[in-house]
Short mmCIF file of C-alpha atoms and ligand atoms in Angstrom, two decimals:
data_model
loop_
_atom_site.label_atom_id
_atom_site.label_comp_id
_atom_site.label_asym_id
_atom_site.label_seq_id
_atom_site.Cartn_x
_atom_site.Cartn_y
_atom_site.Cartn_z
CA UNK A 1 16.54 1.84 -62.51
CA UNK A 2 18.20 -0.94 -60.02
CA UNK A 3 21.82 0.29 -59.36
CA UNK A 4 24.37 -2.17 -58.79
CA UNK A 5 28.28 -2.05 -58.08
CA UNK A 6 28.30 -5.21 -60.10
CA UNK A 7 25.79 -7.30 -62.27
CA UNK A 8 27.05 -10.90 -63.03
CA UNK A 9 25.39 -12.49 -66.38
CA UNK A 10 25.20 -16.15 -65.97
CA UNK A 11 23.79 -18.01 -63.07
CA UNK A 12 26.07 -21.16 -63.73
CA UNK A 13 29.04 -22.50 -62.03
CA UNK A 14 31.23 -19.42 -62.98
CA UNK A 15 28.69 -16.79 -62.30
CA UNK A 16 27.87 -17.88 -59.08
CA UNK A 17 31.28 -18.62 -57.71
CA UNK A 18 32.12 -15.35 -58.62
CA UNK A 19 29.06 -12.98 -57.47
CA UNK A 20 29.89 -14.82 -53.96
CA UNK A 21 33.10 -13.57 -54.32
CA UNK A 22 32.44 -10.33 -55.34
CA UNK A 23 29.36 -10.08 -52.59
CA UNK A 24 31.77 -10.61 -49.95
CA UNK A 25 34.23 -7.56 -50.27
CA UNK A 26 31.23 -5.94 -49.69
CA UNK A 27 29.91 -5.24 -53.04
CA UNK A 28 26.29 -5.24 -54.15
CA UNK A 29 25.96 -8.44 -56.56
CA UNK A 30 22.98 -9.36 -58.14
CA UNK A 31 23.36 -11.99 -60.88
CA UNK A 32 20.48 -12.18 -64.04
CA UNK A 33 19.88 -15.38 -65.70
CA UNK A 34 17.33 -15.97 -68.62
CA UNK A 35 16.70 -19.55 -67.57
CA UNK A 36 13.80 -20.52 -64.90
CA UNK A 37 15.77 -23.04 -63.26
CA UNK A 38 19.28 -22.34 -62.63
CA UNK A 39 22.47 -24.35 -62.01
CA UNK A 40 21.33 -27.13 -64.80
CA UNK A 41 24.76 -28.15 -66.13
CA UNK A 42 26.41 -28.68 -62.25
CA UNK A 43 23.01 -31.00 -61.48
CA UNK A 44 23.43 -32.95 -64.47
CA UNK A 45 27.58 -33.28 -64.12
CA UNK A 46 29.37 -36.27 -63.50
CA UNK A 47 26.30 -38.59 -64.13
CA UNK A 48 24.50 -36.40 -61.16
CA UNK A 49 27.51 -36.47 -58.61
CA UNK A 50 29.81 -33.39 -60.00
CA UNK A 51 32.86 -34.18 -60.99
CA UNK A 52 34.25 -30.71 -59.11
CA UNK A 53 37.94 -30.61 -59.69
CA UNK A 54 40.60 -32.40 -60.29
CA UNK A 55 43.52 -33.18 -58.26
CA UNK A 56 46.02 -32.42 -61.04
CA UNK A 57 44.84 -29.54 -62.46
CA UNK A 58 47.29 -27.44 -64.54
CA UNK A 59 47.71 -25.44 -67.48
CA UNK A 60 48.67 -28.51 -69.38
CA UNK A 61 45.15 -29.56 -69.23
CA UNK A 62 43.76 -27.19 -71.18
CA UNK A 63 43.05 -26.05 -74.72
CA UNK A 64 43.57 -22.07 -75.67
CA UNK A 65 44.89 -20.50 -78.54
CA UNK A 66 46.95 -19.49 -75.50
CA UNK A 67 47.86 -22.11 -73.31
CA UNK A 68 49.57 -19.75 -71.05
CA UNK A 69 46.61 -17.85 -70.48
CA UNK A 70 44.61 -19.55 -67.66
CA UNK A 71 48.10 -20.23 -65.69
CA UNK A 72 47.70 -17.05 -63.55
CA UNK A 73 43.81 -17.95 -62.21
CA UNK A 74 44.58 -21.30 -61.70
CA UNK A 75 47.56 -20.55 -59.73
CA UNK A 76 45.40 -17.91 -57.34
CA UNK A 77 42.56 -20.27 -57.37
CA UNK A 78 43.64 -24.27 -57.46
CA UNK A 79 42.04 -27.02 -57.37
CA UNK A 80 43.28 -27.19 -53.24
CA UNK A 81 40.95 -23.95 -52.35
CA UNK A 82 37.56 -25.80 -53.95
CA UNK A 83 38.28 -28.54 -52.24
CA UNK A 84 38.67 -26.06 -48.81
CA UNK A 85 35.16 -24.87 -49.43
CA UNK A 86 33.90 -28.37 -50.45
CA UNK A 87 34.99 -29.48 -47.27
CA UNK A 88 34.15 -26.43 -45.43
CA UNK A 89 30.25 -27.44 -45.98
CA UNK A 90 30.76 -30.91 -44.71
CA UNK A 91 30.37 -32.43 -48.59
CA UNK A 92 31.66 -35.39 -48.87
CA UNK A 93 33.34 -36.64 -52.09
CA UNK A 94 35.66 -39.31 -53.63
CA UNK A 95 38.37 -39.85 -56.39
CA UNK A 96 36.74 -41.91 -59.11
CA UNK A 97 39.63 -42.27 -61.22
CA UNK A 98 42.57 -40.15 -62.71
CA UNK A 99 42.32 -37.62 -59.59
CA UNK A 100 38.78 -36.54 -60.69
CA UNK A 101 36.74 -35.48 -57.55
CA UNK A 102 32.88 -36.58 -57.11
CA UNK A 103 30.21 -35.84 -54.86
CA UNK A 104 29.39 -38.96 -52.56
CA UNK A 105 25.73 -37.78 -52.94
CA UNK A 106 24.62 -35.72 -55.29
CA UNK A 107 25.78 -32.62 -57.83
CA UNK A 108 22.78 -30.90 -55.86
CA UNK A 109 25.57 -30.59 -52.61
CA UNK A 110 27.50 -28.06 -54.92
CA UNK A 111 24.72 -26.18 -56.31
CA UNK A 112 23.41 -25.47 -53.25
CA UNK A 113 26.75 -24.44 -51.60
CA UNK A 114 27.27 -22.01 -54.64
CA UNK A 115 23.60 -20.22 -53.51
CA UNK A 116 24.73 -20.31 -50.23
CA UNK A 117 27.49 -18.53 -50.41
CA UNK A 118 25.71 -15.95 -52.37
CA UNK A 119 23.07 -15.58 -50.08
CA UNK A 120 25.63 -15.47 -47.18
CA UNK A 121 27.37 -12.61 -48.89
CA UNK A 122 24.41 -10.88 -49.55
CA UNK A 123 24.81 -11.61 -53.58
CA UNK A 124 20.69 -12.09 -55.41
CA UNK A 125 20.17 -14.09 -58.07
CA UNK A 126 17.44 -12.90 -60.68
CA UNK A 127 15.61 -15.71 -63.19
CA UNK A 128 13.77 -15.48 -66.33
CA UNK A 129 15.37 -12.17 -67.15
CA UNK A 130 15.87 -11.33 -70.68
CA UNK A 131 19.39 -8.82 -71.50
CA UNK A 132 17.63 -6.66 -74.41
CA UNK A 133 20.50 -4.34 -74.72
CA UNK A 134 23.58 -3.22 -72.67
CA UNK A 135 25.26 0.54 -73.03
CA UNK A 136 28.54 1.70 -71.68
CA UNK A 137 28.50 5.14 -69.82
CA UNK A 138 31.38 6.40 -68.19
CA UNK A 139 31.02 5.03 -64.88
CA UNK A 140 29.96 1.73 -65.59
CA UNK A 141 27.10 -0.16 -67.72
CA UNK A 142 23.42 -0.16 -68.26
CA UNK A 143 20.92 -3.30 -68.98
CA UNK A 144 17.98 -3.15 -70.69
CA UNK A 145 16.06 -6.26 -69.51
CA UNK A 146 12.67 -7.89 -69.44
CA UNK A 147 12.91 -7.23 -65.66
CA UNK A 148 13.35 -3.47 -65.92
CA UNK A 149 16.70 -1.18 -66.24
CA UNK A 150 20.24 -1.88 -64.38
CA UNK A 151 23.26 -0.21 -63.80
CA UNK A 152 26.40 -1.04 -62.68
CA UNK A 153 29.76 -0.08 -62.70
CA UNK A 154 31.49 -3.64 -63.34
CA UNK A 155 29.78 -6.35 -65.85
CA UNK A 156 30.54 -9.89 -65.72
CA UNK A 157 29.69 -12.23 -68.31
CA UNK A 158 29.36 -15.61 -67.36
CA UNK A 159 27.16 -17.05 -69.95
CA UNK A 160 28.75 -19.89 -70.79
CA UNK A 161 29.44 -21.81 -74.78
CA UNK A 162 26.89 -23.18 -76.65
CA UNK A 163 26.86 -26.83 -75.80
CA UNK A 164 23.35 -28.20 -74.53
CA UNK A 165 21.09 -24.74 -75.60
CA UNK A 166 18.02 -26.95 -74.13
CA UNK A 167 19.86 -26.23 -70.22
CA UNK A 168 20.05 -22.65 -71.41
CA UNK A 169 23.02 -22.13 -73.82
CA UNK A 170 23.18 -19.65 -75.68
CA UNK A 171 25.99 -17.22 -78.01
CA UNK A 172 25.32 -13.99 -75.59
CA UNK A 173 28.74 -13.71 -74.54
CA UNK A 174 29.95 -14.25 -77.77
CA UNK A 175 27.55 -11.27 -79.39
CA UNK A 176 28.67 -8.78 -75.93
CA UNK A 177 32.43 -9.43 -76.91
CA UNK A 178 31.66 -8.41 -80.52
CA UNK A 179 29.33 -6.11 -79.06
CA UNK A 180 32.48 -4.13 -77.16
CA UNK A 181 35.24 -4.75 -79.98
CA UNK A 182 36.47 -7.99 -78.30
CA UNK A 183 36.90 -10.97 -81.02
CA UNK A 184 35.74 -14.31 -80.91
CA UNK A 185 37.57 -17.90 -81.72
CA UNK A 186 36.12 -20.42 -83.85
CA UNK A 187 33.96 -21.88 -81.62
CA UNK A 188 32.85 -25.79 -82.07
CA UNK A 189 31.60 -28.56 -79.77
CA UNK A 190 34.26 -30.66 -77.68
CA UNK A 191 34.03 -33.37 -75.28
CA UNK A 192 31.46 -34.96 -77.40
CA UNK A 193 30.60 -38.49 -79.06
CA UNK A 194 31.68 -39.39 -82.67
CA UNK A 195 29.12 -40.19 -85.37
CA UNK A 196 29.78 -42.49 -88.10
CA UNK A 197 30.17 -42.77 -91.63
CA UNK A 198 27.50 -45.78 -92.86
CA UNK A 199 29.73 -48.00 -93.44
CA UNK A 200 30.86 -48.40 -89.99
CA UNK A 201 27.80 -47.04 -88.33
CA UNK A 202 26.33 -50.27 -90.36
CA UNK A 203 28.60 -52.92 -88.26
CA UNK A 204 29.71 -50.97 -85.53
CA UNK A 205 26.01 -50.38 -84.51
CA UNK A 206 25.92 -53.87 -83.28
CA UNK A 207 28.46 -53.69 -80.96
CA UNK A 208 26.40 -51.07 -78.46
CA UNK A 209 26.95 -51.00 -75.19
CA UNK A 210 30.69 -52.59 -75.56
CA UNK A 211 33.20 -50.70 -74.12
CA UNK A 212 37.21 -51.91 -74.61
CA UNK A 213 40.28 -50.26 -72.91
CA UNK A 214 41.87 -48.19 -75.66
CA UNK A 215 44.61 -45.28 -76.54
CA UNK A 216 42.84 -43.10 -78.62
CA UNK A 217 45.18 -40.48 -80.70
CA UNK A 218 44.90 -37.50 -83.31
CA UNK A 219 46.80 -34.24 -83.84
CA UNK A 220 49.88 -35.91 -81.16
CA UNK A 221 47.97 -35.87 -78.47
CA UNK A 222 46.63 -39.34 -76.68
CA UNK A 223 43.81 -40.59 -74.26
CA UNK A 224 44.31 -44.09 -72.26
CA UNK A 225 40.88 -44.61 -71.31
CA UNK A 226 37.57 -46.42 -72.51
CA UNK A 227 35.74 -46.41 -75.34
CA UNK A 228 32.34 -47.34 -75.69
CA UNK A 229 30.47 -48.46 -78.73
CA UNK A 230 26.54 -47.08 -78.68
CA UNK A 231 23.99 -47.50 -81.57
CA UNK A 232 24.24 -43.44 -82.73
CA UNK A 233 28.87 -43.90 -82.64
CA UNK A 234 31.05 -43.69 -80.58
CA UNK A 235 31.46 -42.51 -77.07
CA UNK A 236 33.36 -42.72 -73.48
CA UNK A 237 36.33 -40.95 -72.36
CA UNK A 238 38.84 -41.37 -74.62
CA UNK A 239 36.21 -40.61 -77.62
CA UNK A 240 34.82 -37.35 -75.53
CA UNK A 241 38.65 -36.09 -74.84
CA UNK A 242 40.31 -37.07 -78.38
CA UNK A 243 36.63 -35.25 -79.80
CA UNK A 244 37.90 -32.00 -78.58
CA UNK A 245 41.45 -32.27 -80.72
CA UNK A 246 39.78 -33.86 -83.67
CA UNK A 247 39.19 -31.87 -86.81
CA UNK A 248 36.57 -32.80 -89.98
CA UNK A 249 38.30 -35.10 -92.11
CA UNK A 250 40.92 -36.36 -89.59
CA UNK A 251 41.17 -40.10 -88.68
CA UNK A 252 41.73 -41.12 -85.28
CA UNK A 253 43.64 -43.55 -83.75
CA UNK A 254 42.40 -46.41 -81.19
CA UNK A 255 45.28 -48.96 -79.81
CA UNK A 256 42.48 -51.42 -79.20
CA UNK A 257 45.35 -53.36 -76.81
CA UNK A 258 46.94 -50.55 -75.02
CA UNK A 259 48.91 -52.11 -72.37
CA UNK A 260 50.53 -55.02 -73.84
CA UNK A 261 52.01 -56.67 -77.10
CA UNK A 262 49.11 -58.06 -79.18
CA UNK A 263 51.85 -59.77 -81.56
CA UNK A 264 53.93 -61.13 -78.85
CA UNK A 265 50.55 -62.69 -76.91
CA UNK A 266 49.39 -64.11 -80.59
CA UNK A 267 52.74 -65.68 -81.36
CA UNK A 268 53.06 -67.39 -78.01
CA UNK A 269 49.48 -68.62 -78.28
CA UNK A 270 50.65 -69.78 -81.77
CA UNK A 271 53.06 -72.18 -79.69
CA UNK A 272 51.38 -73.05 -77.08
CA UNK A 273 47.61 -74.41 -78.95
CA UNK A 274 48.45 -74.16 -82.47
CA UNK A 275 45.10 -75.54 -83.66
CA UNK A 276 43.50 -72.60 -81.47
CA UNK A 277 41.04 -70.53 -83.57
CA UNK A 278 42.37 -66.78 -83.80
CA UNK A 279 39.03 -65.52 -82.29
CA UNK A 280 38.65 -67.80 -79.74
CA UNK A 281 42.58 -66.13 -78.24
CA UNK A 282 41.52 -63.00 -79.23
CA UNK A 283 38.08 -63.90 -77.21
CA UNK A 284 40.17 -63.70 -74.22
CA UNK A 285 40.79 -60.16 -74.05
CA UNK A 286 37.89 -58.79 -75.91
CA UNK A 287 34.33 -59.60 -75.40
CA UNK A 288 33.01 -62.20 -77.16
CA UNK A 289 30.63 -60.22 -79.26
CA UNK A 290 33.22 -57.55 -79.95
CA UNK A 291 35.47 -60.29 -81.74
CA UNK A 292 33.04 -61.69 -83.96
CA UNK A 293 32.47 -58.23 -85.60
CA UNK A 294 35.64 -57.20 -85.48
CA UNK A 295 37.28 -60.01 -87.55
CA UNK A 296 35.52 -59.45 -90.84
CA UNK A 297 35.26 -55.79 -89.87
CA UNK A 298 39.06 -55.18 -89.59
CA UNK A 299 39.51 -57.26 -93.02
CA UNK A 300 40.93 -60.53 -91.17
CA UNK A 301 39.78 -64.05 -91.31
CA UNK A 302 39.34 -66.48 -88.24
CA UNK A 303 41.37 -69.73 -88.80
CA UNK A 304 43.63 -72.31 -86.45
CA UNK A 305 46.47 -70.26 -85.06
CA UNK A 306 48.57 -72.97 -87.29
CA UNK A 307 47.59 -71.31 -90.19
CA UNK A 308 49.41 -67.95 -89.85
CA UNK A 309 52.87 -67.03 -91.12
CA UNK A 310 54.69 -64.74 -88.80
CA UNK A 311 53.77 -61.81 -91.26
CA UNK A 312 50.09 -62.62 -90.85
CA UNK A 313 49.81 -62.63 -86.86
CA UNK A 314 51.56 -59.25 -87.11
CA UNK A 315 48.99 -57.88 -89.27
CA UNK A 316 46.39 -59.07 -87.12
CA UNK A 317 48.00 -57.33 -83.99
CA UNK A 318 48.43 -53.87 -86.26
CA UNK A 319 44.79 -54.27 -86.69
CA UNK A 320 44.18 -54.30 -83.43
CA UNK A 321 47.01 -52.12 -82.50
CA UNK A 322 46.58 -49.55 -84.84
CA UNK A 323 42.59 -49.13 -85.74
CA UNK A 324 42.20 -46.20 -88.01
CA UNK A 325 38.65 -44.58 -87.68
CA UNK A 326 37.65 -41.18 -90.10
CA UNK A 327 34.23 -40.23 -87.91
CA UNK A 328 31.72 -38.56 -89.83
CA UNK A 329 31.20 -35.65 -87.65
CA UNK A 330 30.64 -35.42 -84.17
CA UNK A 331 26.88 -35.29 -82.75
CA UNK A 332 27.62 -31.78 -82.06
CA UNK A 333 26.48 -29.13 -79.00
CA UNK A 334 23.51 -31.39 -78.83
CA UNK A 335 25.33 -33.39 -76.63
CA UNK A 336 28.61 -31.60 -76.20
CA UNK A 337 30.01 -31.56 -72.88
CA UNK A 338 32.39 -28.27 -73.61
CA UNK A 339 32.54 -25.16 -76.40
CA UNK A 340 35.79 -25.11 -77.92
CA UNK A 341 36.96 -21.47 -78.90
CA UNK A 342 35.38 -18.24 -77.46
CA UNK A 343 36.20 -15.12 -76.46
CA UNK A 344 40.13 -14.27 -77.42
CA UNK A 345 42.28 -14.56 -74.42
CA UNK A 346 44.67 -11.50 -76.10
CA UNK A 347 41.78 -9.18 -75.44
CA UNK A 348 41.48 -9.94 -71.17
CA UNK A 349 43.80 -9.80 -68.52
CA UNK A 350 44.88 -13.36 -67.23
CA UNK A 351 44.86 -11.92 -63.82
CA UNK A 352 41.65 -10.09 -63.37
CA UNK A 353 39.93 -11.66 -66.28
CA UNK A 354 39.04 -7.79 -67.60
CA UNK A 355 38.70 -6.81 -70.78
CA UNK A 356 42.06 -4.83 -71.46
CA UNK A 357 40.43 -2.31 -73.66
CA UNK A 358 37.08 -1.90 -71.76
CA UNK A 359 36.94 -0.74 -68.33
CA UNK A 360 34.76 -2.92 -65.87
CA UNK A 361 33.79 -5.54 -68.32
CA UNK A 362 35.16 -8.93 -67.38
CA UNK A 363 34.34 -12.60 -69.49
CA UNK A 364 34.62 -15.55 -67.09
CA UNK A 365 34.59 -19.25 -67.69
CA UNK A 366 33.51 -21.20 -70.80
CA UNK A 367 32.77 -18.25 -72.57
CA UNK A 368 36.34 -17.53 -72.72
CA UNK A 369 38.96 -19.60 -75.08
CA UNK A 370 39.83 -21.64 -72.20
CA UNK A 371 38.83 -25.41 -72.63
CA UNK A 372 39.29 -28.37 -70.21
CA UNK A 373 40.14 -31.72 -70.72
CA UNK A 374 37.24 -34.22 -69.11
CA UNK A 375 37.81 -35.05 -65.64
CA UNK A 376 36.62 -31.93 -63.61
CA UNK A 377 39.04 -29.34 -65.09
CA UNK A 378 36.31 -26.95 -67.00
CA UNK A 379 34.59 -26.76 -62.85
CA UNK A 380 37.76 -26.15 -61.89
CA UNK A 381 38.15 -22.87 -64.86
CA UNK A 382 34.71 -21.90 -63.78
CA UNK A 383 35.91 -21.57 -59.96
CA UNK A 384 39.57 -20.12 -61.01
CA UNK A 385 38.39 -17.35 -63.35
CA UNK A 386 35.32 -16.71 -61.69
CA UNK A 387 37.64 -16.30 -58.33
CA UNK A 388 39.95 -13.88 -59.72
CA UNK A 389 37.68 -12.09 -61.62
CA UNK A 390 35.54 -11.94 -58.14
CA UNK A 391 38.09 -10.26 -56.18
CA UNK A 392 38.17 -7.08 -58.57
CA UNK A 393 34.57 -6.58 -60.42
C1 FAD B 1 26.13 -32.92 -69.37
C2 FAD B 1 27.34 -32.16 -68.90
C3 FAD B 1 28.13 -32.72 -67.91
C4 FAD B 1 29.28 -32.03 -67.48
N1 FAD B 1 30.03 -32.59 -66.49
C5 FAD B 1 31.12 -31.93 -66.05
C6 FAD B 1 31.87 -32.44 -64.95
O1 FAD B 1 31.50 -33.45 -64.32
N2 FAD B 1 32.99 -31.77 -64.59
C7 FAD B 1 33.40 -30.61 -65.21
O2 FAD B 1 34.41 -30.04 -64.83
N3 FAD B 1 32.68 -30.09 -66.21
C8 FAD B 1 31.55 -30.71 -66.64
N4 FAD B 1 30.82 -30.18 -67.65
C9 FAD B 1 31.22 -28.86 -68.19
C10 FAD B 1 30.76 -27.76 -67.21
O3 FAD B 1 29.43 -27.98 -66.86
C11 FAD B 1 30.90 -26.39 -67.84
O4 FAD B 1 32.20 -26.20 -68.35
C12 FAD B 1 30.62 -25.31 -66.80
O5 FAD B 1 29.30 -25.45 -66.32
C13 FAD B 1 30.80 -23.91 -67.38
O6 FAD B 1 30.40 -22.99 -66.42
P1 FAD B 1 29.91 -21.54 -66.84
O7 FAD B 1 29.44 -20.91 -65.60
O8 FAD B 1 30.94 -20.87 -67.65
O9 FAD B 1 28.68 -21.78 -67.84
P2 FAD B 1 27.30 -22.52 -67.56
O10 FAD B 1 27.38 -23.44 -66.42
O11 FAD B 1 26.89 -23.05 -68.89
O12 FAD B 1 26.31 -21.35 -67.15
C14 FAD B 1 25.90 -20.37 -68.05
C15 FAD B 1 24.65 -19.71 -67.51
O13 FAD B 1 24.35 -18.60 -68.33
C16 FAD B 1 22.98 -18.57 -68.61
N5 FAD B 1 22.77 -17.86 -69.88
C17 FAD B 1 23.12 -18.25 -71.12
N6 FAD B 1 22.71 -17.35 -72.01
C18 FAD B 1 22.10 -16.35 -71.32
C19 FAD B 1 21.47 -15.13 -71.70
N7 FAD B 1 21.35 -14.79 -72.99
N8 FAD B 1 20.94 -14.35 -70.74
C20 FAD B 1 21.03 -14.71 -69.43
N9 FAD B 1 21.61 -15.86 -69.02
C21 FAD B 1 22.14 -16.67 -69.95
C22 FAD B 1 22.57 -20.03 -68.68
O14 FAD B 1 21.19 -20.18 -68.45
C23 FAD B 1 23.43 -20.62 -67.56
O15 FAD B 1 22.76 -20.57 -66.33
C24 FAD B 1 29.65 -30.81 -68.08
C25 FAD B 1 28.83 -30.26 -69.06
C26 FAD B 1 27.70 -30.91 -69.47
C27 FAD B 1 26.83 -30.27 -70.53
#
């Protein structure tokens, strides 16, 4: 039997960050994970380069069945104390875009800091080790794994949601929750790409590789970024964030000319080169390609500029304005960036991350009903309730 003070499940971002944490007041850490290669979500992140944090990190950029919930960790733990540490081991990093924070070099900079830190605190870090079962005694836990027995007095459960199972996902968290009386949320893929009904998959195929500005909106909520059109649907930020509000059934929203009047641009063109075909205007603020398929897509017909009453160039800029997608489905945790749902916030302590009804058993980053917008916010849960839950396990 290998006795512990704590035993972290989950060798990802959140498990990690927090057997460092833990590891340095002096507890023994040692942290089990069933996959052979650990850290696989942080090396893929960010196209390779991490997107960390996120300068404006707050509440408001998450999704709970208690938004309130993840105030407390991100409050003891911001976004300002990563970025300490990040600097701390000389990594150097940029703002892409919307404060999101990126490596310079690689995702492989923050991987390695994490096992630093646990080394440095003295935390270990087991692989290919299977959690058969897991009893509750009265001073603490004991594992059952294909590694031999543990025991520890507090058990963290970092395991992650269910999005990409071929990096190692998998519903463990979910089935210790049950396991202990906790409950679960719904849980269902987020942050992911649309797929298409075949009427629109049909034309809309074409179009791959085209990506437009766009507001995308569903359920009140809105995204001002790109969208990009690929052969399977449709993708890029403001199809991965709007993914994680959108229901089965629902349409969404894209203002295919965000920033501007469409109307207003058509009816001055209108004036200006009356015998103007509409595509070749429209050609100069979408691509080319885009325009061609969108016409006879959207229901509209090219003709001289001349040609249209008032009433028509206004439903040409509604078309534009106002494009009114039903997605089939989404391609699901295939591809998923994020798990939506998970273990009921209720049931744990916002400030410890604990479950309130079982002693020593804590439930730390996507595992939990806590789910971040795109842009380095989920990291940034991962290093918040990890923290927190660090300083007590
Ligand atoms: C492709 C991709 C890109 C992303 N890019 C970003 C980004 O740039 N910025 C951002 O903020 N977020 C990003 N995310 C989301 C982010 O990676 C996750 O929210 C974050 O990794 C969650 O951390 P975690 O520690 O809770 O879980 P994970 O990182 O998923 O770690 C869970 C760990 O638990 C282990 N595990 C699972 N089941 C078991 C079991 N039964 N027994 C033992 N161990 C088990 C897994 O092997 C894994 O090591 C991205 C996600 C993906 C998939």
């Amino acid at each position: 039997m290998i006795n512990k003070d704590v035993i972290v499940v989950g060798a990802g971002a959140a498990g990690l960050f927090c057997a460092a944490e833990a590891a340095k007041r002096g507890r023994s850490v040692t942290v089990l994970d069933h996959a052979k290669r650990i850290g696989g979500k942080i090396l893929m992140s960010g196209g390779g380069r991490c997107n960390f944090t996120n300068m404006y990190a707050s509440a408001e950029n998450f999704l709970s069945d208690n938004p309130h919930f993840c105030k407390s960790a991100l409050s003891r733990y911001t976004q300002w104390d990563f970025v300490g540490l990040v600097s701390e081991y000389g990594i150097a990093y940029h703002e892409k875009t919307l404060g999101q924070l990126f490596c310079d070099n690689s995702a492989k900079d923050i991987l390695n800091m994490l096992l630093k830190e646990c080394d440095k605190a003295g935390a270990t870090i087991t692989t290919q080790c299977e959690i058969t079962a897991i009893t509750k005694r009265d001073d603490g836990f004991e594992l059952e794994t294909s590694k031999g027995s543990y025991q520890c007095e507090s058990l963290v459960i970092a395991t992650g949601g269910l999005s990409m199972p071929k990096l190692g996902a998998s519903p463990f968290g979910y089935k210790v929750a049950e396991q202990f009386g906790l409950s679960v949320k719904p849980t269902r893929a987020g942050l992911v790409p649309f797929t298409l009904h075949e009427q629109d998959k049909s034309v809309l195929a074409d179009l791959s590789g085209i990506s437009l500005d766009a507001r995308a909106s569903c359920n009140d909520t809105n995204f001002n970024e790109n969208i990009l059109f690929t052969h399977r649907g449709l993708s890029g930020p403001a199809v991965l964030q709007i993914s994680s509000f959108w229901h089965p059934g629902q349409a969404v929203e894209f203002d295919l000319f965000p920033h501007g009047d469409l109307h207003q641009e058509l009816t001055s063109a209108q004036v200006q080169s009356p015998d103007s075909q509409l595509a070749t205007v429209l050609a100069k603020h979408y691509p080319k390609r885009y325009v061609q398929t969108a016409l006879p897509y959207l229901g509209l017909e090219n003709k001289p500029l001349k040609q249209y009453q008032g009433k028509q160039l206004q439903q040409v800029a509604d078309a534009f304005h106002q494009w009114q997608l039903k997605p089939n489905g989404t391609e699901g945790y295939r591809t998923a960036e994020v798990t939506l749902g998970g273990v009921d916030t209720n049931q744990l302590s916002s400030k410890t991350m604990m479950a309130k009804d079982v002693e020593g058993l804590y439930f730390i980053g996507e595992v939990v009903d806590v789910t971040g917008w795109l842009g380095g916010y989920n990291f940034q849960w991962a290093w918040s309730s990890g923290w927190v839950a660090g300083q007590e396990a």
